XYZ file of C-alpha atoms in Angstrom:
500
model
C -169.059 -135.697 -38.506
C -166.326 -136.638 -36.390
C -163.750 -133.484 -36.518
C -160.276 -133.217 -34.675
C -157.078 -130.635 -34.267
C -154.813 -132.266 -36.941
C -152.257 -133.174 -33.710
C -154.439 -136.345 -33.382
C -153.054 -137.213 -36.525
C -149.499 -136.601 -36.605
C -149.642 -137.937 -32.662
C -150.272 -141.270 -33.965
C -147.646 -141.535 -36.859
C -145.262 -140.290 -34.512
C -142.354 -142.147 -32.654
C -143.701 -140.623 -30.321
C -147.003 -142.702 -29.096
C -145.249 -145.635 -29.240
C -142.710 -144.927 -27.143
C -145.776 -143.095 -24.622
C -147.481 -147.100 -24.643
C -144.505 -149.136 -24.147
C -144.197 -147.532 -21.211
C -148.294 -147.030 -20.347
C -149.008 -148.645 -16.788
C -152.329 -148.848 -18.622
C -151.871 -150.379 -21.691
C -152.249 -154.241 -22.124
C -150.171 -154.502 -25.023
C -146.322 -154.509 -24.736
C -145.365 -157.772 -25.079
C -147.344 -158.056 -29.017
C -146.244 -156.280 -32.393
C -148.389 -153.131 -32.877
C -148.016 -153.015 -36.619
C -150.891 -150.247 -37.370
C -152.223 -147.164 -34.735
C -154.898 -145.320 -35.835
C -157.407 -142.739 -34.399
C -160.687 -144.407 -34.414
C -162.825 -141.525 -31.869
C -162.304 -138.037 -31.218
C -165.140 -136.749 -28.563
C -164.511 -132.574 -27.282
C -165.219 -132.720 -23.777
C -164.501 -129.500 -22.259
C -163.116 -126.006 -23.209
C -161.402 -123.751 -21.376
C -158.810 -120.904 -22.074
C -155.862 -122.143 -23.984
C -157.138 -125.233 -23.298
C -159.682 -128.392 -25.482
C -160.488 -131.269 -23.629
C -160.973 -134.397 -25.841
C -161.110 -138.675 -24.796
C -159.184 -139.388 -27.559
C -160.070 -143.266 -28.648
C -156.907 -145.617 -30.971
C -156.720 -148.767 -32.911
C -154.346 -150.909 -31.923
C -153.423 -153.682 -34.711
C -150.855 -155.726 -33.771
C -148.800 -158.505 -35.664
C -150.727 -162.090 -35.046
C -153.216 -160.897 -32.305
C -157.279 -159.559 -32.017
C -156.955 -155.814 -32.694
C -157.538 -153.380 -29.168
C -158.806 -150.096 -28.746
C -158.510 -147.502 -25.752
C -159.309 -144.505 -24.816
C -157.097 -141.763 -23.828
C -158.343 -138.992 -22.117
C -156.095 -135.296 -23.710
C -156.201 -132.030 -23.742
C -154.051 -129.913 -26.351
C -152.705 -126.653 -25.078
C -152.109 -123.702 -27.026
C -150.073 -122.019 -23.647
C -146.437 -122.240 -23.633
C -146.521 -125.740 -21.710
C -143.704 -126.904 -19.730
C -143.963 -130.034 -18.170
C -146.756 -132.734 -18.703
C -146.080 -132.645 -22.812
C -146.386 -135.531 -25.268
C -146.733 -134.223 -28.149
C -146.051 -130.626 -29.981
C -146.886 -129.608 -33.497
C -146.253 -126.248 -34.197
C -148.172 -123.995 -31.404
C -150.470 -126.974 -30.204
C -149.174 -128.851 -27.159
C -150.783 -132.787 -26.741
C -150.936 -133.608 -22.436
C -153.134 -136.325 -20.414
C -156.001 -134.514 -18.845
C -156.368 -136.805 -16.251
C -153.951 -134.594 -13.877
C -156.426 -131.755 -15.212
C -158.744 -131.529 -12.107
C -161.252 -128.919 -14.322
C -161.213 -132.650 -16.316
C -161.426 -134.986 -13.237
C -164.444 -131.866 -11.838
C -166.298 -132.297 -14.993
C -166.438 -136.389 -15.256
C -167.710 -136.484 -11.064
C -170.445 -133.468 -12.639
C -171.364 -135.452 -15.194
C -172.235 -139.234 -12.864
C -174.348 -136.734 -10.898
C -176.567 -134.922 -12.667
C -177.001 -138.651 -14.951
C -178.066 -137.355 -18.260
C -177.347 -137.990 -21.164
C -174.415 -136.206 -23.894
C -175.528 -136.715 -27.806
C -172.478 -137.429 -29.993
C -171.828 -136.991 -33.547
C -171.619 -141.128 -33.151
C -174.113 -141.746 -30.726
C -174.613 -140.396 -27.268
C -173.374 -140.897 -23.297
C -175.305 -141.979 -21.107
C -174.218 -141.162 -17.288
C -176.705 -143.448 -14.919
C -176.559 -142.763 -11.452
C -178.038 -145.370 -8.812
C -181.425 -144.421 -6.745
C -178.671 -143.694 -3.516
C -176.291 -140.614 -5.418
C -176.901 -138.016 -3.787
C -178.511 -135.261 -7.117
C -177.402 -132.140 -4.831
C -173.837 -133.606 -3.884
C -171.177 -130.899 -4.580
C -168.225 -131.326 -6.113
C -165.598 -130.821 -3.533
C -162.034 -132.715 -3.985
C -160.583 -135.361 -6.266
C -157.671 -137.359 -6.159
C -155.530 -139.281 -8.537
C -155.028 -143.337 -7.649
C -151.124 -144.237 -8.465
C -151.672 -147.914 -7.416
C -153.997 -148.650 -10.949
C -152.020 -150.942 -13.093
C -154.769 -151.794 -16.516
C -156.889 -148.697 -15.644
C -157.464 -145.710 -14.094
C -159.127 -144.044 -10.705
C -159.772 -140.800 -8.844
C -161.072 -140.705 -5.532
C -163.808 -137.634 -5.592
C -164.756 -136.354 -2.254
C -162.718 -138.780 -0.199
C -165.313 -141.068 -0.066
C -166.166 -141.816 -4.383
C -163.706 -144.395 -6.020
C -163.843 -143.750 -9.765
C -162.882 -146.449 -12.283
C -161.665 -144.706 -15.807
C -161.359 -147.852 -18.131
C -158.382 -147.770 -20.362
C -159.762 -151.053 -22.451
C -162.267 -150.669 -23.884
C -164.875 -153.839 -25.036
C -167.124 -153.898 -27.558
C -170.015 -154.913 -24.817
C -170.737 -153.727 -21.391
C -168.409 -154.083 -18.770
C -168.257 -157.209 -16.591
C -167.128 -154.959 -13.953
C -169.863 -152.762 -14.211
C -172.965 -154.659 -14.452
C -172.312 -157.453 -11.414
C -171.215 -154.535 -8.971
C -174.754 -153.414 -10.185
C -176.778 -156.411 -10.119
C -174.669 -157.164 -6.181
C -176.449 -153.404 -5.346
C -179.446 -153.302 -6.668
C -181.066 -156.266 -7.276
C -178.207 -158.936 -4.966
C -178.388 -156.539 -2.069
C -175.292 -158.053 -0.975
C -172.810 -155.275 0.907
C -169.575 -156.646 0.842
C -168.628 -154.981 -2.045
C -168.107 -151.047 -3.005
C -171.584 -150.376 -3.665
C -172.617 -149.102 -7.431
C -173.208 -145.012 -7.595
C -172.112 -144.460 -11.199
C -171.766 -145.589 -14.622
C -170.537 -143.927 -18.075
C -171.202 -145.629 -20.382
C -171.003 -144.998 -24.819
C -174.403 -146.079 -26.905
C -174.862 -146.297 -30.577
C -178.381 -147.413 -31.237
C -177.778 -151.608 -32.660
C -174.350 -152.349 -30.540
C -174.090 -153.286 -27.054
C -173.513 -150.418 -25.163
C -169.170 -149.521 -24.419
C -168.546 -149.199 -20.674
C -166.330 -146.373 -20.422
C -165.694 -145.779 -16.442
C -167.961 -147.112 -12.979
C -168.066 -144.886 -9.706
C -168.165 -147.052 -6.338
C -168.461 -145.855 -3.005
C -164.900 -145.952 -1.264
C -163.432 -148.948 0.466
C -161.413 -148.136 3.965
C -159.173 -151.138 4.156
C -156.741 -152.068 6.079
C -154.574 -153.847 2.963
C -155.810 -156.390 0.778
C -155.979 -160.551 1.858
C -152.753 -161.382 0.835
C -151.960 -159.010 2.807
C -153.162 -160.060 5.978
C -152.015 -163.620 5.140
C -149.127 -162.846 4.555
C -149.057 -161.381 8.247
C -150.371 -164.830 9.310
C -147.751 -166.505 7.923
C -145.094 -164.821 9.067
C -146.106 -166.459 12.495
C -146.112 -169.394 11.126
C -142.732 -169.254 9.404
C -141.435 -168.704 12.751
C -142.980 -170.375 14.466
C -142.385 -173.342 12.206
C -138.146 -172.555 12.257
C -138.691 -173.197 16.255
C -139.435 -176.671 15.297
C -143.317 -175.605 16.073
C -146.755 -175.612 14.131
C -148.442 -173.337 15.003
C -151.871 -171.753 13.465
C -153.711 -168.991 15.467
C -157.379 -169.505 16.061
C -158.294 -165.509 14.518
C -157.170 -166.838 11.086
C -159.202 -169.941 11.264
C -162.183 -167.025 11.781
C -161.278 -165.250 9.664
C -161.044 -167.268 6.870
C -164.352 -169.275 8.037
C -165.528 -165.527 7.654
C -164.104 -165.479 3.790
C -165.992 -168.480 2.972
C -169.137 -167.438 4.573
C -168.752 -164.287 2.205
C -167.831 -165.338 -0.446
C -170.734 -167.603 -0.294
C -173.307 -164.745 0.365
C -171.706 -163.390 -2.658
C -172.690 -166.167 -4.891
C -176.177 -166.616 -3.258
C -176.651 -162.875 -4.066
C -175.734 -163.640 -7.676
C -178.412 -166.139 -8.200
C -180.482 -163.937 -7.289
C -184.030 -163.973 -9.214
C -184.584 -161.813 -11.552
C -185.408 -161.117 -15.403
C -182.593 -159.736 -16.582
C -180.955 -162.709 -18.095
C -177.713 -162.410 -17.852
C -178.204 -162.886 -14.383
C -180.836 -165.802 -14.924
C -178.887 -169.271 -13.712
C -178.582 -171.579 -16.466
C -178.531 -175.083 -16.910
C -174.729 -176.905 -17.904
C -176.451 -177.934 -21.446
C -174.499 -179.504 -24.447
C -173.707 -175.724 -26.083
C -171.670 -174.768 -22.597
C -170.297 -178.552 -21.993
C -169.212 -178.455 -25.829
C -167.530 -174.712 -25.107
C -165.861 -175.516 -21.886
C -164.207 -178.772 -22.963
C -162.867 -177.239 -25.872
C -161.458 -174.259 -23.483
C -159.627 -176.971 -20.675
C -158.354 -178.880 -24.101
C -156.419 -176.127 -25.633
C -155.434 -174.969 -22.110
C -153.104 -177.781 -21.318
C -152.388 -177.777 -25.058
C -150.714 -174.243 -24.758
C -149.204 -174.709 -21.358
C -147.627 -177.525 -22.376
C -146.369 -176.027 -25.021
C -144.906 -173.341 -23.705
C -143.397 -176.127 -20.762
C -141.610 -177.896 -23.570
C -139.872 -174.329 -24.935
C -138.987 -174.001 -21.732
C -138.203 -176.989 -19.793
C -134.522 -176.453 -19.337
C -134.523 -173.652 -17.531
C -136.488 -174.788 -14.812
C -134.747 -175.973 -11.436
C -134.436 -179.965 -10.998
C -137.281 -179.881 -8.742
C -139.701 -177.702 -11.412
C -138.295 -179.902 -14.419
C -139.597 -183.500 -12.263
C -142.909 -182.391 -11.625
C -143.308 -180.915 -15.287
C -142.028 -184.836 -16.596
C -145.168 -185.645 -14.525
C -147.573 -183.458 -16.190
C -146.311 -184.038 -19.671
C -146.225 -187.574 -18.709
C -150.204 -187.366 -17.390
C -151.679 -185.603 -20.272
C -153.705 -188.518 -21.002
C -155.290 -188.604 -17.829
C -156.179 -185.168 -17.785
C -157.862 -185.031 -21.528
C -159.263 -188.474 -20.947
C -160.775 -186.389 -17.440
C -161.457 -184.003 -18.731
C -164.005 -185.488 -21.270
C -166.157 -186.414 -18.309
C -167.734 -183.064 -18.946
C -169.243 -184.339 -22.147
C -170.303 -187.341 -20.947
C -171.501 -186.904 -17.292
C -175.289 -186.147 -16.682
C -174.607 -182.946 -14.578
C -177.421 -181.400 -12.564
C -176.020 -178.137 -11.041
C -176.394 -175.022 -11.976
C -174.590 -171.901 -13.718
C -174.128 -168.593 -12.587
C -172.556 -165.465 -13.066
C -169.103 -165.153 -10.845
C -166.163 -163.300 -9.888
C -163.673 -165.001 -12.280
C -160.833 -163.549 -10.798
C -161.199 -165.089 -7.399
C -158.272 -164.541 -5.362
C -156.882 -163.318 -2.335
C -155.226 -160.264 -3.964
C -159.627 -159.720 -4.631
C -160.806 -159.231 -0.614
C -159.970 -156.145 0.663
C -159.411 -156.180 4.911
C -161.375 -153.911 6.780
C -160.272 -154.707 10.308
C -163.202 -156.914 10.665
C -164.275 -157.833 7.784
C -164.105 -158.054 3.853
C -165.358 -156.429 1.022
C -164.541 -158.322 -2.141
C -163.599 -156.259 -5.334
C -162.078 -156.321 -9.117
C -164.824 -157.704 -10.860
C -163.314 -157.773 -14.588
C -162.521 -161.640 -14.878
C -159.601 -163.533 -16.296
C -157.058 -161.233 -17.819
C -156.892 -163.476 -20.654
C -160.283 -164.079 -21.312
C -162.302 -162.468 -24.748
C -165.203 -160.303 -23.340
C -167.670 -162.595 -24.164
C -166.041 -165.314 -22.485
C -165.454 -163.157 -19.358
C -169.325 -163.219 -18.835
C -170.547 -166.763 -19.661
C -171.685 -168.993 -17.281
C -169.665 -170.970 -14.718
C -170.430 -172.956 -11.569
C -169.731 -170.651 -8.237
C -167.486 -173.814 -7.162
C -164.780 -171.778 -10.029
C -164.164 -169.174 -7.959
C -164.078 -171.550 -4.818
C -160.968 -173.078 -6.406
C -159.453 -169.793 -7.806
C -159.374 -169.596 -3.202
C -158.057 -172.635 -2.765
C -155.459 -171.801 -5.398
C -154.235 -168.818 -3.576
C -154.502 -170.198 -0.117
C -151.138 -172.607 -1.902
C -149.932 -169.958 -3.092
C -149.491 -167.906 -0.004
C -147.520 -170.837 2.012
C -145.995 -172.056 -0.757
C -144.325 -168.364 -1.511
C -143.929 -168.050 1.951
C -141.965 -170.700 3.181
C -139.851 -171.703 -0.047
C -139.011 -168.399 -1.566
C -137.804 -166.602 2.349
C -135.105 -165.540 3.006
C -135.311 -167.712 6.221
C -136.291 -170.541 5.163
C -133.466 -170.915 1.961
C -130.964 -174.145 2.470
C -133.385 -175.825 4.653
C -134.588 -179.552 4.222
C -137.110 -179.429 1.279
C -138.992 -182.490 2.320
C -139.940 -180.352 6.082
C -140.842 -177.335 3.842
C -143.331 -179.364 1.932
C -144.672 -181.754 4.664
C -145.363 -178.320 7.196
C -146.291 -176.303 3.718
C -149.005 -179.120 2.963
C -150.448 -179.315 6.493
C -151.172 -175.536 6.469
C -152.358 -175.030 3.558
C -155.085 -178.248 3.763
C -156.362 -177.169 7.312
C -157.092 -173.660 5.545
C -158.519 -175.079 2.565
C -160.897 -177.281 4.409
C -161.734 -173.901 7.037
C -162.840 -171.429 3.732
C -164.456 -175.040 2.487
C -166.687 -176.089 5.327
C -168.010 -172.946 6.008
C -168.218 -172.381 1.909
C -170.877 -175.200 1.707
C -171.958 -174.251 5.138
C -173.794 -170.796 4.599
C -175.035 -171.210 1.094
C -176.138 -174.691 1.883
C -176.075 -178.600 1.205
C -179.478 -178.586 -0.749
C -178.600 -175.664 -2.958
C -179.845 -176.630 -6.286
C -176.715 -174.496 -7.762
C -174.612 -177.928 -6.452
C -176.969 -181.393 -7.380
C -174.769 -183.678 -5.197
C -171.552 -183.806 -3.917
C -170.335 -186.220 -6.422
C -171.308 -183.220 -8.799
C -169.671 -180.886 -6.599
C -166.441 -182.951 -5.957
C -165.855 -183.471 -9.600
C -166.224 -180.010 -10.400
C -164.050 -178.492 -7.956
C -161.061 -180.987 -8.833
C -161.496 -179.594 -12.466
C -161.865 -176.021 -11.546
C -158.187 -176.528 -9.710
C -156.902 -178.308 -11.957
C -158.264 -175.743 -15.077
C -156.081 -172.585 -12.329
C -153.602 -174.378 -11.863
C -152.490 -175.057 -15.114
C -153.988 -171.053 -16.200
C -151.818 -169.693 -12.938
C -148.803 -171.872 -15.730
C -148.421 -170.253 -18.367
C -148.520 -166.655 -15.569
C -145.400 -168.085 -14.278
C -143.890 -169.255 -17.608
C -144.090 -165.708 -18.799
C -143.617 -163.757 -16.054
C -141.838 -165.596 -13.320
C -139.947 -168.495 -13.586
C -138.006 -168.347 -10.538
C -142.071 -169.575 -8.922
C -142.912 -172.464 -12.060
C -143.089 -174.636 -9.071
C -146.267 -173.635 -7.160
C -148.592 -174.312 -10.084
C -146.463 -177.350 -10.781
C -147.167 -178.807 -7.293
C -150.985 -177.544 -8.048
C -150.990 -179.582 -11.305
C -149.595 -182.929 -9.908
C -151.682 -182.650 -6.697
C -154.689 -182.775 -8.611
C -153.038 -185.034 -10.698
C -153.089 -187.664 -8.153
C -156.759 -186.773 -6.844
C -158.195 -187.625 -10.069
C -156.436 -190.555 -10.654
C -157.960 -191.539 -7.532
C -160.966 -190.086 -9.432
C -161.223 -192.503 -12.758
C -159.715 -195.615 -11.156
């Protein structure tokens, strides 16, 4: 039976909680109308004089949206707290637990011990890898300030721990993928799996609370490093030259190689059903077709309501997208009729330049949680690895368009000249990446049955990704809508050739 201090009920029913959630970086429901907040679970963690630590699970019910669950480490203090107080009830103060070193130390020690902790409702399992030093002592912990949807802590300056804030009704795909790539795939270009924390109950899939990995020493993510390369290109462009350094091509070739190696590792022979490759069966074909047609319909509805707010160039591209809807749907129908012999595997799922760290000499691939808009079940569906390839190719397109179209230095320049130069840069980088990818993964790899299937699937996922991006920009950055619309229209031109 669960017992917890009455301050929780008072806090959940207060205006302070709603105000706090609206500003919390980890809360993903800011754009929805909250109908009800409930205390779902409260687990005691540890106690010390005047302080009692809990893991507090809240259930968030929205208007017209699915229920969400968030875990929230808190501390109830009976000391006279003067800062960081979230809520006060009688003589008790409620505060975030993460800033307290004793709580962070508790997390580390549980992961090192690797033992289960019984709860009134199931148990916490702390699983550590065989390479984790079980005699390791807690030395230090630092809260990372860059996180948004989760909370991250660096332990002993060498372990990176991610506390998942939003909980799903089964194991987090990132924990699954990192563990598989480390233990079975033997892929070294990720933060290696160190330990995991999950909540287990009888007859229910485990819920992931947190993941600890090795800390990666990186100079910057690849979006930033590509931006640096594009600075050189942009300034040569302003001087009426077209130059790309050889070092840029070498880096892109290496990225293509590492991407292919990741997919080869994810296709490692295994007894784990979750990681065995699959065919394009009728069930998946039906799901993919429904997913793609729904994506088109939803994005066109969004576009229709906002088209008059776009600039003239974007409006022209948007109108062509609207006119070509029947052609796009006819192309998507081929997922049901083409006799595809390629295979599907678990993939990264949200692959772009921001998910790749550059160490100065190599790449480390991070953040395997999957596409933010997808449900937890959808994030675990096996796809063609070309969906990841398409994600990275679209990211190259974003990088050059953002630099050339939205830099102050290029304002007022001839749009035709900008388009020609950005297209040339993009095509060179895209072709370099794809050539390296296919050379590494092997032309005869059974993941890809034929060149014809490669062309079809890559075009399908490029169009899917660009249409997906359109919704993101319409909601968050309307000035950038031109980029996905340009990608959509380029894909339409290609699919018209394909259909002919």
